[in-house]
Amino acid sequence: MEEYQELAARVRAFGERVLAPTIAAEFREGRSNAQAIPAMAAEGFLGWSLPPRYGGLGYDYRALAVLCEELGRIDTAHQITVTVHLALVGLAILQWGTEEQRSYWLPRLARGERIATFALTEPGVGSDVGSLIASARRCGDGYVLNGEKAWISLVDEADLFLVFATVDRSRRHHGITAFLVERGTPGLSTTCYRGKLGIRAGSTGSVVLQDVRVGKDALFGHEGEGFAVAMSALGNGLYTVGAGAVGVAQAALDAIVTFLREIDPHGTGPARSQWVQQRVANMVCAVERSRLLIHRAGALKNKGVPNARETGLAKWQATEAAYQACRDALEIRETLGPPPYEPFERLLWNAKGSVIFGGTSQIHTGMQAGHALGYRQERIPRCPAPTAADLASR
Ligand SMILES: Cc1cc2nc3c(=O)[nH]c(=O)nc-3n(C[C@H](O)[C@H](O)[C@H](O)COP(=O)(O)OP(=O)(O)OC[C@H]3O[C@@H](n4cnc5c(N)ncnc54)[C@H](O)[C@@H]3O)c2cc1C
């Protein structure tokens, strides 16, 4: 526990010093901080939970939650860098990659020499992954990829795209296949969205694949195994989204406490009113409940025991709680004074993004009901998820 607190203090100090000073302007102007990813790489954040033998720091899943909570506390855009690059792609390569793929990609990702992203969603296909349209046609001993991916994080920065395409749409989930595709491969192009509501300090956009030829070394996992790859990667991704949401709720709580103490230092004015106190108390509860749920899921991940139910519950509850906490904080702030409403407005829109990314609340609601009713069983994948001991291995 002490070790996690020390890690939190270290990440927080870095975030306050390097990331926080410019975040409000970046969000307002809808641009990324070009120094952020290199600075995070220099701190080892991009290889935080990759094994030391691949150049990572070897921290366990609970430490990964600590990293994402502290980054989310600064801004969700910074947490998403770790979510996408490390949790969705780096850990997936560790779990599903061949030894060649692991030893080539992981040291580069850990050092931040290459930035990775996860390309699953399509313009008409989000929650219903089985309906995926992007195609992979066998050609010689490789494949030709065609299709479009939407809402892809780190779209401007990524060098490596973990792309999901189907070899046979009629086979739905069983046709989905994963590929590692590098930027610069002819036919792959990207466009960044402008004018998003949340995560405005991070790039998000579309990836177009037009007759993109890849060799068989780009195949990631077996042909037809892409759905299992995507779901296990999302298990780690949504865990870090939930952890980031704890940070968002904490930031909203910290900011409203600071504001209330400033306008009412002795607690004799508006901060004493019941409607304010009720909201502040609910925010405290949201932060602590969500953090416990996330760390429970992290403890299961550390041991390598099935955790889809607990991780999904933690993500769903933490992101909804953060969204509510941000609404409460903004409501207090707006009621008690004129603009500017930074950071409340920024946190609120970021929190909404987290509710969607990594499975919407409606999808998680259905999954929780499925678990409770016994209709949903967790399948153990061909390649088991790395445990804390695997992450620490030298
Ligand atoms: C900030 C941000 C970053 C993202 N980054 C990435 C990324 O890096 N890579 C990537 O691949 N994707 C990314 N996404 C996409 C994200 O994963 C999808 O937006 C999400 O899965 C939902 O898909 P959708 O937007 O197509 O909505 P849909 O699936 O079309 O859903 C629309 C609405 O219908 C509801 N709904 C859908 N199905 C059901 C059902 N069966 N029962 C009840 N309600 C249902 C949903 O809850 C939602 O409210 C990102 C999204 C955001 C907002």
PDB file of N, CA and C in Angstrom, residues 92 95-96 129 164 173-174 176-178 224-235 379-383:
ATOM      1  N   ALA A  92      -1.397  -6.112 -24.759  1.00  0.00           N
ATOM      2  CA  ALA A  92      -1.917  -7.117 -25.710  1.00  0.00           C
ATOM      3  C   ALA A  92      -0.761  -7.798 -26.437  1.00  0.00           C
ATOM      4  N   GLN A  95       0.672 -10.308 -24.203  1.00  0.00           N
ATOM      5  CA  GLN A  95      -0.186 -11.486 -24.025  1.00  0.00           C
ATOM      6  C   GLN A  95      -0.293 -12.333 -25.298  1.00  0.00           C
ATOM      7  N   TRP A  96      -0.451 -11.681 -26.451  1.00  0.00           N
ATOM      8  CA  TRP A  96      -0.811 -12.412 -27.672  1.00  0.00           C
ATOM      9  C   TRP A  96       0.289 -12.458 -28.727  1.00  0.00           C
ATOM     10  N   VAL A 129     -19.322  -5.280 -31.874  1.00  0.00           N
ATOM     11  CA  VAL A 129     -18.050  -5.544 -32.560  1.00  0.00           C
ATOM     12  C   VAL A 129     -18.201  -6.619 -33.646  1.00  0.00           C
ATOM     13  N   PHE A 164      -8.239  -4.139 -36.399  1.00  0.00           N
ATOM     14  CA  PHE A 164      -9.118  -5.313 -36.431  1.00  0.00           C
ATOM     15  C   PHE A 164      -9.917  -5.286 -37.736  1.00  0.00           C
ATOM     16  N   HIS A 173     -18.097 -12.650 -35.264  1.00  0.00           N
ATOM     17  CA  HIS A 173     -16.969 -12.601 -34.319  1.00  0.00           C
ATOM     18  C   HIS A 173     -15.823 -13.524 -34.736  1.00  0.00           C
ATOM     19  N   HIS A 174     -16.183 -14.656 -35.353  1.00  0.00           N
ATOM     20  CA  HIS A 174     -15.155 -15.658 -35.669  1.00  0.00           C
ATOM     21  C   HIS A 174     -14.316 -15.286 -36.887  1.00  0.00           C
ATOM     22  N   ILE A 176     -13.139 -12.106 -37.252  1.00  0.00           N
ATOM     23  CA  ILE A 176     -12.320 -10.931 -36.909  1.00  0.00           C
ATOM     24  C   ILE A 176     -10.870 -11.349 -36.652  1.00  0.00           C
ATOM     25  N   THR A 177      -9.969 -10.573 -37.233  1.00  0.00           N
ATOM     26  CA  THR A 177      -8.539 -10.898 -37.173  1.00  0.00           C
ATOM     27  C   THR A 177      -7.776  -9.608 -36.872  1.00  0.00           C
ATOM     28  N   ALA A 178      -6.730  -9.733 -36.072  1.00  0.00           N
ATOM     29  CA  ALA A 178      -5.965  -8.540 -35.667  1.00  0.00           C
ATOM     30  C   ALA A 178      -4.651  -8.458 -36.442  1.00  0.00           C
ATOM     31  N   GLY A 224      -8.891 -15.153 -37.279  1.00  0.00           N
ATOM     32  CA  GLY A 224     -10.180 -15.439 -36.637  1.00  0.00           C
ATOM     33  C   GLY A 224     -10.153 -15.303 -35.122  1.00  0.00           C
ATOM     34  N   GLU A 225      -9.002 -14.902 -34.570  1.00  0.00           N
ATOM     35  CA  GLU A 225      -8.883 -14.796 -33.109  1.00  0.00           C
ATOM     36  C   GLU A 225      -8.995 -13.341 -32.641  1.00  0.00           C
ATOM     37  N   GLY A 226      -9.254 -12.438 -33.598  1.00  0.00           N
ATOM     38  CA  GLY A 226      -9.228 -11.007 -33.278  1.00  0.00           C
ATOM     39  C   GLY A 226     -10.246 -10.588 -32.228  1.00  0.00           C
ATOM     40  N   PHE A 227     -11.396 -11.244 -32.203  1.00  0.00           N
ATOM     41  CA  PHE A 227     -12.401 -10.851 -31.207  1.00  0.00           C
ATOM     42  C   PHE A 227     -11.879 -11.132 -29.795  1.00  0.00           C
ATOM     43  N   ALA A 228     -11.263 -12.292 -29.613  1.00  0.00           N
ATOM     44  CA  ALA A 228     -10.705 -12.629 -28.292  1.00  0.00           C
ATOM     45  C   ALA A 228      -9.577 -11.661 -27.932  1.00  0.00           C
ATOM     46  N   VAL A 229      -8.758 -11.304 -28.934  1.00  0.00           N
ATOM     47  CA  VAL A 229      -7.675 -10.337 -28.688  1.00  0.00           C
ATOM     48  C   VAL A 229      -8.283  -9.003 -28.256  1.00  0.00           C
ATOM     49  N   ALA A 230      -9.297  -8.546 -29.013  1.00  0.00           N
ATOM     50  CA  ALA A 230      -9.905  -7.240 -28.718  1.00  0.00           C
ATOM     51  C   ALA A 230     -10.526  -7.234 -27.321  1.00  0.00           C
ATOM     52  N   MET A 231     -11.237  -8.298 -26.974  1.00  0.00           N
ATOM     53  CA  MET A 231     -11.922  -8.306 -25.676  1.00  0.00           C
ATOM     54  C   MET A 231     -10.927  -8.343 -24.520  1.00  0.00           C
ATOM     55  N   SER A 232      -9.840  -9.110 -24.668  1.00  0.00           N
ATOM     56  CA  SER A 232      -8.876  -9.153 -23.562  1.00  0.00           C
ATOM     57  C   SER A 232      -8.135  -7.820 -23.461  1.00  0.00           C
ATOM     58  N   ALA A 233      -7.838  -7.204 -24.618  1.00  0.00           N
ATOM     59  CA  ALA A 233      -7.188  -5.886 -24.581  1.00  0.00           C
ATOM     60  C   ALA A 233      -8.127  -4.866 -23.941  1.00  0.00           C
ATOM     61  N   LEU A 234      -9.408  -4.931 -24.318  1.00  0.00           N
ATOM     62  CA  LEU A 234     -10.369  -3.983 -23.737  1.00  0.00           C
ATOM     63  C   LEU A 234     -10.514  -4.186 -22.232  1.00  0.00           C
ATOM     64  N   GLY A 235     -10.329  -5.429 -21.778  1.00  0.00           N
ATOM     65  CA  GLY A 235     -10.377  -5.682 -20.327  1.00  0.00           C
ATOM     66  C   GLY A 235      -9.339  -4.846 -19.595  1.00  0.00           C
ATOM     67  N   ARG A 379     -14.760 -16.513 -20.680  1.00  0.00           N
ATOM     68  CA  ARG A 379     -13.964 -17.550 -21.357  1.00  0.00           C
ATOM     69  C   ARG A 379     -12.489 -17.281 -21.108  1.00  0.00           C
ATOM     70  N   ILE A 380     -11.740 -18.339 -20.864  1.00  0.00           N
ATOM     71  CA  ILE A 380     -10.295 -18.182 -20.670  1.00  0.00           C
ATOM     72  C   ILE A 380      -9.653 -18.216 -22.063  1.00  0.00           C
ATOM     73  N   PRO A 381      -8.943 -17.164 -22.453  1.00  0.00           N
ATOM     74  CA  PRO A 381      -8.381 -17.138 -23.804  1.00  0.00           C
ATOM     75  C   PRO A 381      -7.209 -18.107 -23.982  1.00  0.00           C
ATOM     76  N   ARG A 382      -6.892 -18.379 -25.248  1.00  0.00           N
ATOM     77  CA  ARG A 382      -5.761 -19.282 -25.555  1.00  0.00           C
ATOM     78  C   ARG A 382      -4.479 -18.789 -24.883  1.00  0.00           C
ATOM     79  N   CYS A 383      -4.248 -17.479 -24.937  1.00  0.00           N
ATOM     80  CA  CYS A 383      -3.065 -16.913 -24.278  1.00  0.00           C
ATOM     81  C   CYS A 383      -3.542 -16.264 -22.980  1.00  0.00           C
TER      82      CYS A 383
END
